[in-house]
Short mmCIF file of C-alpha atoms and ligand atoms in Angstrom, two decimals:
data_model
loop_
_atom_site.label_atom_id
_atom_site.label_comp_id
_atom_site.label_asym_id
_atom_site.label_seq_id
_atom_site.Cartn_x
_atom_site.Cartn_y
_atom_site.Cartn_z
CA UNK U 1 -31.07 14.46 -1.76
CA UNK U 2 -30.09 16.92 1.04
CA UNK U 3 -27.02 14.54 2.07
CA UNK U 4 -23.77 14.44 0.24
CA UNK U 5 -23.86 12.93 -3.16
CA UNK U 6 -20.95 11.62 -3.26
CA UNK U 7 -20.28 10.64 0.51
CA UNK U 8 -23.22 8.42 -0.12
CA UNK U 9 -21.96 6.51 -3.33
CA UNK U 10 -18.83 5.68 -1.45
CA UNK U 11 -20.86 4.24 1.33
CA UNK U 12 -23.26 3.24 -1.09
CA UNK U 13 -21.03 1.18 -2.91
CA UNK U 14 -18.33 -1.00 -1.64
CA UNK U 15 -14.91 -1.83 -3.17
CA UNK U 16 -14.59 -4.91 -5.59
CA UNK U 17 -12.32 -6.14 -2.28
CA UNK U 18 -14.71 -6.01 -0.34
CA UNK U 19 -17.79 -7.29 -2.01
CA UNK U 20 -15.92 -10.37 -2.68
CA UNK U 21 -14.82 -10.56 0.79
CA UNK U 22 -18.08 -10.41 2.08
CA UNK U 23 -19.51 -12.93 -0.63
CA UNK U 24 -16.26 -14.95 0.85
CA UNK U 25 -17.46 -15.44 4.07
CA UNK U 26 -21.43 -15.92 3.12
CA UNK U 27 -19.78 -18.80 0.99
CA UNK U 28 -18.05 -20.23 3.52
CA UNK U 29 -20.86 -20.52 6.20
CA UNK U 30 -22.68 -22.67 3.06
CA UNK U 31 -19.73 -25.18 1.81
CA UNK U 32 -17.07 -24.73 4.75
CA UNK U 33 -14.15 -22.54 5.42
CA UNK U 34 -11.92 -24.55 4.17
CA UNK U 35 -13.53 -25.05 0.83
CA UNK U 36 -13.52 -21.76 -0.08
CA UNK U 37 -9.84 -19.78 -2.00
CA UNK U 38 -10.37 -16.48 -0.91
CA UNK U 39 -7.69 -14.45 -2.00
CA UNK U 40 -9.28 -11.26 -1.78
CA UNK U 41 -7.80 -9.10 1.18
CA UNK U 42 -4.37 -8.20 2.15
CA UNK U 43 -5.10 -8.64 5.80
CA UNK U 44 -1.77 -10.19 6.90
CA UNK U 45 -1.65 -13.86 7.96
CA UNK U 46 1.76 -13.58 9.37
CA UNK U 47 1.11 -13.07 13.65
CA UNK U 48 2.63 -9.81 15.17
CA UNK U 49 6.36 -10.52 16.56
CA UNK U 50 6.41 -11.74 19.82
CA UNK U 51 7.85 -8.71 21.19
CA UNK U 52 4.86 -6.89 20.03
CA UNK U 53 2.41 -9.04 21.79
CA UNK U 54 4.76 -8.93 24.99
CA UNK U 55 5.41 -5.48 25.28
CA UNK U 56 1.32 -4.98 24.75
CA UNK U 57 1.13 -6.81 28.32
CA UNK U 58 3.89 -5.09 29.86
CA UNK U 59 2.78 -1.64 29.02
CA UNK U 60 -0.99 -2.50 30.55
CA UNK U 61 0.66 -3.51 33.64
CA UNK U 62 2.99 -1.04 34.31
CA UNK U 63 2.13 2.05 32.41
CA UNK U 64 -0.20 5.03 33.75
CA UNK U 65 -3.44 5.19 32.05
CA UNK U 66 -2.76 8.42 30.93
CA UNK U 67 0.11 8.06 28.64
CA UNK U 68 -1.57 4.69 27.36
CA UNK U 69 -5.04 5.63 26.77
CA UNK U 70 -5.63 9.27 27.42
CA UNK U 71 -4.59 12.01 24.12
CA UNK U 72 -1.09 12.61 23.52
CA UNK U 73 -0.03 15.88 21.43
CA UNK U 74 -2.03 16.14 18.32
CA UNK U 75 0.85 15.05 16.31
CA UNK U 76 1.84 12.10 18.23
CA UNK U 77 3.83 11.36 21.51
CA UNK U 78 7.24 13.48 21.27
CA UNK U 79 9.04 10.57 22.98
CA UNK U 80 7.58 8.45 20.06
CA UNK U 81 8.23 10.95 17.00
CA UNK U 82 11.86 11.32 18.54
CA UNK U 83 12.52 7.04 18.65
CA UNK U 84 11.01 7.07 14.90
CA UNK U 85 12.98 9.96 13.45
CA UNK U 86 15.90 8.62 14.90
CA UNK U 87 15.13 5.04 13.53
CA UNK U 88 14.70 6.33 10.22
CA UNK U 89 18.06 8.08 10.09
CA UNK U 90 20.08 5.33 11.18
CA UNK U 91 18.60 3.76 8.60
CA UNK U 92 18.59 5.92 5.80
CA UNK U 93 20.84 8.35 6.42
CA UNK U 94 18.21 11.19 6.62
CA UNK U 95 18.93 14.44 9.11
CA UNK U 96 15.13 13.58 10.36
CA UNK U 97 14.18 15.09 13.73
CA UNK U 98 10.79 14.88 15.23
CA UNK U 99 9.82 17.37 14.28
CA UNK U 100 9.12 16.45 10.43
CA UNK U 101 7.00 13.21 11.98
CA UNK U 102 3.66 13.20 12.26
CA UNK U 103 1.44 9.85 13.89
CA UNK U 104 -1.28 8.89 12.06
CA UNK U 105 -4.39 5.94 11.76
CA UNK U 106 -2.27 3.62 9.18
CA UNK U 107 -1.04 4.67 5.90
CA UNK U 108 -4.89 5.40 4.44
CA UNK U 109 -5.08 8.45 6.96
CA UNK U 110 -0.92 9.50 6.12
CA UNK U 111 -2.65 9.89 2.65
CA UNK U 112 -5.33 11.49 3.26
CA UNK U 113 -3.75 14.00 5.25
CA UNK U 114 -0.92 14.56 3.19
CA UNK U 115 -3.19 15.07 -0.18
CA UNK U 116 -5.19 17.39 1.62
CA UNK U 117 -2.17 19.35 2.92
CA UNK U 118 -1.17 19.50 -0.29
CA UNK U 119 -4.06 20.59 -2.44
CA UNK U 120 -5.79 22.70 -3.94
CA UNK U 121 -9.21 22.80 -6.26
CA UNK U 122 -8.12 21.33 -9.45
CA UNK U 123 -4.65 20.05 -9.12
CA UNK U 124 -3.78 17.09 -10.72
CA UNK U 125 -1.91 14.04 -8.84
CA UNK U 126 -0.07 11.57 -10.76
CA UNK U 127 -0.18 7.61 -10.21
CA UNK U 128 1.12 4.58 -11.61
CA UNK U 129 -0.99 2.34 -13.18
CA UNK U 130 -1.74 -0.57 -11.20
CA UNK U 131 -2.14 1.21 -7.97
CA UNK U 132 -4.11 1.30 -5.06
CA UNK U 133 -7.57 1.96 -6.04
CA UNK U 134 -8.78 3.91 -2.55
CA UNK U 135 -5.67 6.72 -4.45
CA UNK U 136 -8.67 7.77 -6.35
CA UNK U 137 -11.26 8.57 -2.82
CA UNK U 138 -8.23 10.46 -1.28
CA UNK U 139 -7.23 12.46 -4.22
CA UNK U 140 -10.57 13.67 -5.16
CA UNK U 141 -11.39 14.24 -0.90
CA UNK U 142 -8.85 16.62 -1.02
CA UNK U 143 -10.37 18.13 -4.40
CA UNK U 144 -7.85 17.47 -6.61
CA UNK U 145 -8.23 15.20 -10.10
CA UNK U 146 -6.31 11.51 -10.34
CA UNK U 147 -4.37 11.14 -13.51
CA UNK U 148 -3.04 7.90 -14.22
CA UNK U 149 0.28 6.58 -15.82
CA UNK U 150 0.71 3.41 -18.12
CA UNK U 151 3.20 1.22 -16.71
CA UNK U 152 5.88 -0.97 -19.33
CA UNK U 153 3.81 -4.54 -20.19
CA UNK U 154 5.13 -7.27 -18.40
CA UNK U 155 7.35 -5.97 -16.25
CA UNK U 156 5.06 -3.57 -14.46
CA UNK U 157 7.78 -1.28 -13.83
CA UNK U 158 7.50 2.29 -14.43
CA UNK U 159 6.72 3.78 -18.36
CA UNK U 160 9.02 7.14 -18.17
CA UNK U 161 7.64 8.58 -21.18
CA UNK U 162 4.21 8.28 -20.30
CA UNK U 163 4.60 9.69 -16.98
CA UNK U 164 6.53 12.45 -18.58
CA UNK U 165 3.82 13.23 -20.58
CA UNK U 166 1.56 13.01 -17.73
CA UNK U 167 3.03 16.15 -16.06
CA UNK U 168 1.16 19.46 -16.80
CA UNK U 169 1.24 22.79 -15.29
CA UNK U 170 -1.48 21.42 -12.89
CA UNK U 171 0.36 18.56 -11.28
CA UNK U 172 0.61 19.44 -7.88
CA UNK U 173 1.90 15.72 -7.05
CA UNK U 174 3.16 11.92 -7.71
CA UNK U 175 2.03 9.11 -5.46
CA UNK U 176 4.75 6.43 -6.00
CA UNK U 177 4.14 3.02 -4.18
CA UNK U 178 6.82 0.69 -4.23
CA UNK U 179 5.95 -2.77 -2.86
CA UNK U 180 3.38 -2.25 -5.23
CA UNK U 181 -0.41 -3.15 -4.82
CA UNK U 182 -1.08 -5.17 -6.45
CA UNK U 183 1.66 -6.30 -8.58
CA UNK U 184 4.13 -6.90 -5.87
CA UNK U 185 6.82 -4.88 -7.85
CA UNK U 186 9.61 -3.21 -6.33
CA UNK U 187 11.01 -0.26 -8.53
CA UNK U 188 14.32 -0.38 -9.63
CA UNK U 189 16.96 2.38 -7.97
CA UNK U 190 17.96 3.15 -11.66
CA UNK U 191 13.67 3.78 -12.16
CA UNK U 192 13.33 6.04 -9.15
CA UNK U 193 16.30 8.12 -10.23
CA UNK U 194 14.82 8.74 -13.61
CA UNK U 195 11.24 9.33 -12.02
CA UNK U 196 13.34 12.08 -9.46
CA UNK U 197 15.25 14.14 -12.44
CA UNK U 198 12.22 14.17 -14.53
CA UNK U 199 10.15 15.77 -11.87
CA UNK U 200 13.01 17.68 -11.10
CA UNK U 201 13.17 18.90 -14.45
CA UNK U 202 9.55 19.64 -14.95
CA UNK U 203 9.37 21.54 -11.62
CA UNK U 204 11.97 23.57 -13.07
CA UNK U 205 9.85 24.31 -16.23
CA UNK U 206 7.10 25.50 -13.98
CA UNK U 207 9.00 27.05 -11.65
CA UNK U 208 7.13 25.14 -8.97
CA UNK U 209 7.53 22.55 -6.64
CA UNK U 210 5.99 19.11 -7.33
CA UNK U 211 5.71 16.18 -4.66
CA UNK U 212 6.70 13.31 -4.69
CA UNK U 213 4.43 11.15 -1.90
CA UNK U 214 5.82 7.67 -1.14
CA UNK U 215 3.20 5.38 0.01
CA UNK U 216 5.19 2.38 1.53
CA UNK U 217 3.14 -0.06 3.71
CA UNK U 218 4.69 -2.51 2.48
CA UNK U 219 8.68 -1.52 2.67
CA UNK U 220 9.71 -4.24 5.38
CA UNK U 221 7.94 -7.14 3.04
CA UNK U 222 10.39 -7.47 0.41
CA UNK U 223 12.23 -11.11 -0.39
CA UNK U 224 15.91 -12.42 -2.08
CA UNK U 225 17.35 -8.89 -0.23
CA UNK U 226 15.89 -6.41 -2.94
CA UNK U 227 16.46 -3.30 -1.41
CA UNK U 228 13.85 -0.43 -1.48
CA UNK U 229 15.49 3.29 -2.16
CA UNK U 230 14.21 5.86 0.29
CA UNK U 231 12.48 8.76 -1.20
CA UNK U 232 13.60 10.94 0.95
CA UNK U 233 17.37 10.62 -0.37
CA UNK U 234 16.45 10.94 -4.19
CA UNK U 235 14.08 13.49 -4.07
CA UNK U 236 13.81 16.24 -1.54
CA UNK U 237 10.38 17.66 -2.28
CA UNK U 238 8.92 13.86 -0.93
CA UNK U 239 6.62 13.03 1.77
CA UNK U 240 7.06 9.16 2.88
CA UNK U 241 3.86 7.48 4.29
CA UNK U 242 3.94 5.00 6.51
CA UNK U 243 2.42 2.41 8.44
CA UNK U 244 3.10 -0.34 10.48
CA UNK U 245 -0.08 -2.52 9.42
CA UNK U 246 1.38 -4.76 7.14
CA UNK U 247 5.03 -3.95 8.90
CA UNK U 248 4.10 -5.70 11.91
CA UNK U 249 1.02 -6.88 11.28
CA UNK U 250 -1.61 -4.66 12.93
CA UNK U 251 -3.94 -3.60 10.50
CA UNK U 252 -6.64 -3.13 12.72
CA UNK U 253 -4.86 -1.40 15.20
CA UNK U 254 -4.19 2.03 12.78
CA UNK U 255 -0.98 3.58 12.86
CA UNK U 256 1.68 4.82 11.00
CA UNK U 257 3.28 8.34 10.59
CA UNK U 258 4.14 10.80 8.18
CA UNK U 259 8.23 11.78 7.51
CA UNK U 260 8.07 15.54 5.40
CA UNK U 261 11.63 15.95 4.21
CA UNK U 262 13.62 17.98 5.90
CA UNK U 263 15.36 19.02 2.83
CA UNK U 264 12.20 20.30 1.38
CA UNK U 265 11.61 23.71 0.29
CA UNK U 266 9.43 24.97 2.65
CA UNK U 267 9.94 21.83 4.86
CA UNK U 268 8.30 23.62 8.27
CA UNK U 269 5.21 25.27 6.13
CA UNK U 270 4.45 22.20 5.26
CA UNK U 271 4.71 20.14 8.35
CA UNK U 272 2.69 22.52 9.63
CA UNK U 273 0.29 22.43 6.47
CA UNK U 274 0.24 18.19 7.35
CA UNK U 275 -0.59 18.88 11.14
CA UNK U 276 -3.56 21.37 9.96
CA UNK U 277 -4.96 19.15 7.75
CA UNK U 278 -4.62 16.13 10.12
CA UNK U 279 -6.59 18.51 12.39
CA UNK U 280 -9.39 19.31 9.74
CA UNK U 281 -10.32 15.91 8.91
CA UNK U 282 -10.60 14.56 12.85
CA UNK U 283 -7.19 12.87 12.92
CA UNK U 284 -5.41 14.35 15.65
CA UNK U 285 -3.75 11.83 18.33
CA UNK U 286 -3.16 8.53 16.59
CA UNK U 287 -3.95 5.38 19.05
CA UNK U 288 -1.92 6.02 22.23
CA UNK U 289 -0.93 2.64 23.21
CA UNK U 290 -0.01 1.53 19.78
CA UNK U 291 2.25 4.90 19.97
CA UNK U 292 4.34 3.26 22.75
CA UNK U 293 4.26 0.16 21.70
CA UNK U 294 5.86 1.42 18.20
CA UNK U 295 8.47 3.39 19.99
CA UNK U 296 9.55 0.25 22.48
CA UNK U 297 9.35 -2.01 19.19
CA UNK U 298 10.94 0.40 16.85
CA UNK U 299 13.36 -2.66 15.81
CA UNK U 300 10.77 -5.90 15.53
CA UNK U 301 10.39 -7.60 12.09
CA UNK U 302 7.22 -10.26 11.02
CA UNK U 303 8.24 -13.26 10.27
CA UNK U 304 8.61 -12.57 6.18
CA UNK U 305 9.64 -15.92 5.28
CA UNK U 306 6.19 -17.43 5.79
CA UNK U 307 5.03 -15.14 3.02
CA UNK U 308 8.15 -15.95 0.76
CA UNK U 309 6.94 -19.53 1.17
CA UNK U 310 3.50 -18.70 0.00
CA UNK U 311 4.62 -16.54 -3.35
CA UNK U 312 7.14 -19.61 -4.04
CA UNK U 313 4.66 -22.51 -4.10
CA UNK U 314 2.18 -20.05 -5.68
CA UNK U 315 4.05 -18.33 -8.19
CA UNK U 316 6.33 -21.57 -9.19
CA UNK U 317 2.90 -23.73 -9.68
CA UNK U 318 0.68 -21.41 -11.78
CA UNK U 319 3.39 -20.67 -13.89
CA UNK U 320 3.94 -24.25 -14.39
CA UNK U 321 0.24 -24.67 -15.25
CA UNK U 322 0.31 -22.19 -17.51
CA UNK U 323 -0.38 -18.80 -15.91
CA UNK U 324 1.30 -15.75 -16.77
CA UNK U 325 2.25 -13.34 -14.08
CA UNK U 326 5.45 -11.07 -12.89
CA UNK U 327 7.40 -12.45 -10.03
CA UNK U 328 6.70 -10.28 -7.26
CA UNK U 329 9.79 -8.93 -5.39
CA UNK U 330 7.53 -7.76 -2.22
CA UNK U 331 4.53 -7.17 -0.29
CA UNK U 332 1.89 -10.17 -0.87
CA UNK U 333 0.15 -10.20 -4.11
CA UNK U 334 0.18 -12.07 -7.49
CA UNK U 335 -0.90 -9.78 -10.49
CA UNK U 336 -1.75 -12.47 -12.92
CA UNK U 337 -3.26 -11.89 -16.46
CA UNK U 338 -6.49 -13.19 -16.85
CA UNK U 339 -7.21 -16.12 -19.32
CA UNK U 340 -9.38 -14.19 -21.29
CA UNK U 341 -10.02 -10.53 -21.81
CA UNK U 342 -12.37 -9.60 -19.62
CA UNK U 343 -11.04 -9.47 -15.88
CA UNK U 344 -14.57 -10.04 -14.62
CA UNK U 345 -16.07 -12.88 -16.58
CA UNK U 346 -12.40 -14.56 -15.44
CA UNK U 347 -13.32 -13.68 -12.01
CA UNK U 348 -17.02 -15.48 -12.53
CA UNK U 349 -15.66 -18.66 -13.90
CA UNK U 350 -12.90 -18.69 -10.87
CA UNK U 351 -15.36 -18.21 -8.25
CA UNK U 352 -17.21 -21.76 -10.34
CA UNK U 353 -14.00 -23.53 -8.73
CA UNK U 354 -14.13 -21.51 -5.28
CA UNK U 355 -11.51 -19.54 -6.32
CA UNK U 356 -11.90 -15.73 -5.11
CA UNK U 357 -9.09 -13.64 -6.86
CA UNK U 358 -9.85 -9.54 -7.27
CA UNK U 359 -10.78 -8.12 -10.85
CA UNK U 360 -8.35 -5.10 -11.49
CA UNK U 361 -9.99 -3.02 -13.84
CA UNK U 362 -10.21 -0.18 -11.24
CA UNK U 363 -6.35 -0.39 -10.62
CA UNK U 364 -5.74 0.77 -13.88
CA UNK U 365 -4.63 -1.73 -15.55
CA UNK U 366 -7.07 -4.27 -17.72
CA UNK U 367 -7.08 -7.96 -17.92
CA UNK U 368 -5.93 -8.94 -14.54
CA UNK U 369 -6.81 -10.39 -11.27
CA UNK U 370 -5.06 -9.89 -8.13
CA UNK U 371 -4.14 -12.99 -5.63
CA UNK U 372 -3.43 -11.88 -1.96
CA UNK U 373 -1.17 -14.87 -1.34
CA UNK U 374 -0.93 -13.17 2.99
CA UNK U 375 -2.75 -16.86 3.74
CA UNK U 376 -2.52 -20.07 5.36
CA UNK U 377 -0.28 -21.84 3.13
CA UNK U 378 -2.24 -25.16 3.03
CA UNK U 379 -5.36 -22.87 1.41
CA UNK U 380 -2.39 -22.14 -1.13
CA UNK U 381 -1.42 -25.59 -1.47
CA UNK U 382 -5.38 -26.95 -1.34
CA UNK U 383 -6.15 -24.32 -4.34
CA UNK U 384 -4.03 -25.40 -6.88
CA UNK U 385 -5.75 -28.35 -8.08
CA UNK U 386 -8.70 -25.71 -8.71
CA UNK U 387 -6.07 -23.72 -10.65
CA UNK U 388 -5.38 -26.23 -12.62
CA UNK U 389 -8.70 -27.58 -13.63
CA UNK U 390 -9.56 -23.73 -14.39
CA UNK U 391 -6.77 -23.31 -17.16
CA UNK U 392 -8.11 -26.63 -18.30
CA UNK U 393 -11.31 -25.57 -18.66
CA UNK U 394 -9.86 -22.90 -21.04
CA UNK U 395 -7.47 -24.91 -22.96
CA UNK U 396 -10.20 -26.94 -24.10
N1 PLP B 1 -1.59 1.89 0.52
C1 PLP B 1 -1.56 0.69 -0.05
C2 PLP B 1 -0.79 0.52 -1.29
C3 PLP B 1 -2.25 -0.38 0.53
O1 PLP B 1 -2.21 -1.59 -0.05
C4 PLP B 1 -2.97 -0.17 1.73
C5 PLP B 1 -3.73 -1.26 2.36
O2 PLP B 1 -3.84 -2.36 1.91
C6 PLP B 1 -2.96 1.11 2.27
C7 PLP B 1 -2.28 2.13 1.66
C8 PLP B 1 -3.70 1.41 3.55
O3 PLP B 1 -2.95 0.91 4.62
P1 PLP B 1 -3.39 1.11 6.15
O4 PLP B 1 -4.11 -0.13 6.56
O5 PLP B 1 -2.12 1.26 6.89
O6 PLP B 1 -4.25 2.31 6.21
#
């Protein structure tokens, strides 16, 4: 084959996500929207705020064309890096300017560019088991090697030992993603600390920096006021990716930013290291208009309670039935254990009651499906009786 190999077997082959999205919506046209629990994708059900949808209009009608839809700097609108940085140190304390922001296509292009900024041949990046599965595409893009962490049982919270056992001479990096996909788990302050001095310690022993990436899509969806520690203030070798698409609920729309800490050794190498590599894979000028609508939104907030509702009535009635499963402090997923071992044959006999929940073998973890609960709550509410005669069917 004179194409890429491996290009092709990621084309080739979709995610477990998506295949069962796609099977989703072939089901549907057969039996009815409505009769079909698809759970599969965390494509937020909660609208955009108001202000978002308002400030769209305004900017069509009174903006130039240029600053809406023609390029802006390759690293993003300075009027727009400038509202962020500012934003995030009123926030968080952090001496950010904008000049250690960088606009990007959502947090899967923040990633990308900040693994390939990062890497080189044969470095080794760290991630906690369950995680994001794409971690595994972007790490090995940028031609370094995933190595994965067992988390503690149960509480899905980070396993210190293992990860310190994970760390070699060849970890160049940690990817750290708290909301977790797909467990929903926030990480304790008293966790991150620990994480920070042991790769503090460890980048001692080698006498060389590692990162610490913070992947945080879903930092604004957290419930009962659990608060999320910033990176930036534990650890100042970090890199926090963000992105608004779950934030304010414009997935499709593809943008976000990268924050390198200023505190970072080497801070302006590797902004400029981010900005080059942003460059090499195509991503310069993230989405204009969504730019300016960020910066004159900087403040809006979804509507979180709607998805509080759904993990209540969710979480409170399978664990009633019978189900086992943390309760998830953020973002919008149930990781429940499967009722038998094998994640898959529990997905097959699921999908026998129209229930579409997500394997998650590939997210490191065995024996567990994940439930994207970002819905309409009465396909929550219309579910459970399939729930229920599912456990049945395996308590018999
Ligand atoms: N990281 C995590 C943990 C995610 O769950 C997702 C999307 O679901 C992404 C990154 C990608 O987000 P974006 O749509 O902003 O690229």
């Amino acid at each position: 084959m004179s194409i890429n190999k491996k290009a092709f077997s990621l084309g080739n082959k979709r995610s477990v996500i998506r295949e069962i999205f796609e099977y989703s919506k072939l089901r549907a046209k057969e039996i009815g929207k409505d009769k079909v629990y698809d759970f599969s994708l965390g494509n937020p059900s909660v609208k955009p705020p108001k202000e978002v949808t308002k400030t769209i209009c305004k900017l069509l009608k009174k903006e130039d064309a240029t600053l809406l839809h023609g390029y802006t700097s390759a690293q993003g609108a300075l009027n727009v890096r400038k509202t962020i940085a500012q934003n995030i140190h009123l926030r968080f304390n952090t001496k950010l300017n904008q000049n250690n922001i960088s606009m990007t296509c959502g947090a899967a292009a923040s990633l990308t560019i900040s693994l390939k900024a990062l890497f080189n041949k044969g470095d080794e990046c760290i991630v906690f088991a369950p995680f994001f599965t794409e971690y595994r595409v972007f790490v090995e893009n940028a031609g370094g090697k995933i190595v994965i962490s067992k988390p503690q049982e149960e509480t899905f919270q980070i396993n210190l030992k293992d990860f310190e056992s994970k760390i070699t001479r060849k970890t160049k990096a940690v990817i750290i993603n708290s909301p977790n996909t797909p467990s929903g788990v926030v990480y304790t302050e008293q966790t991150i600390k620990s994480v920070c001095k042991i790769l503090n310690k460890k980048s001692k022993e080698y006498n060389k920096p590692i990162y610490l990436i913070s992947d945080e899509p879903y930092r604004e969806l957290v419930y009962d006021g659990i608060e999320v520690p910033y990176i930036m203030n534990y650890y100042k070798n970090s890199l926090v990716c963000y992105s608004y698409s779950k934030a304010l609920s414009l997935p499709g729309e593809r943008i976000g930013y990268i924050a390198v800490n200023p505190k970072m050794e080497k801070s302006k190498e590797t902004y400029l290291a981010v900005c080059g590599a942003g460059r090499s894979l195509g991503y310069v000028c993230a989405p204009s208009l969504f730019q300016q609508v960020i910066k004159n939104c900087i403040n809006a907030k979804v509507d979180i309670n709607i998805y509080k509702q759904n993990r209540d009535i969710l979480y409170n009635n399978l664990t009633k039935m019978g189900y086992q499963c943390v309760k998830p402090d953020g973002a919008f997923y149930l990781f429940v254990k499967a009722l038998e071992k094998d994640a898959y044959a529990f997905f097959e006999k699921a999908k026998k009651h129209e229930l579409l929940v997500v394997p998650c073998d590939d997210f490191g973890v065995k024996g567990y499906v994940r439930i994207a609960y970002c819905v309409d709550k009465k396909r929550i509410v219309n579910s459970l009786p399939a729930f229920e005669k599912l456990i049945k069917e395996y308590k018999k």
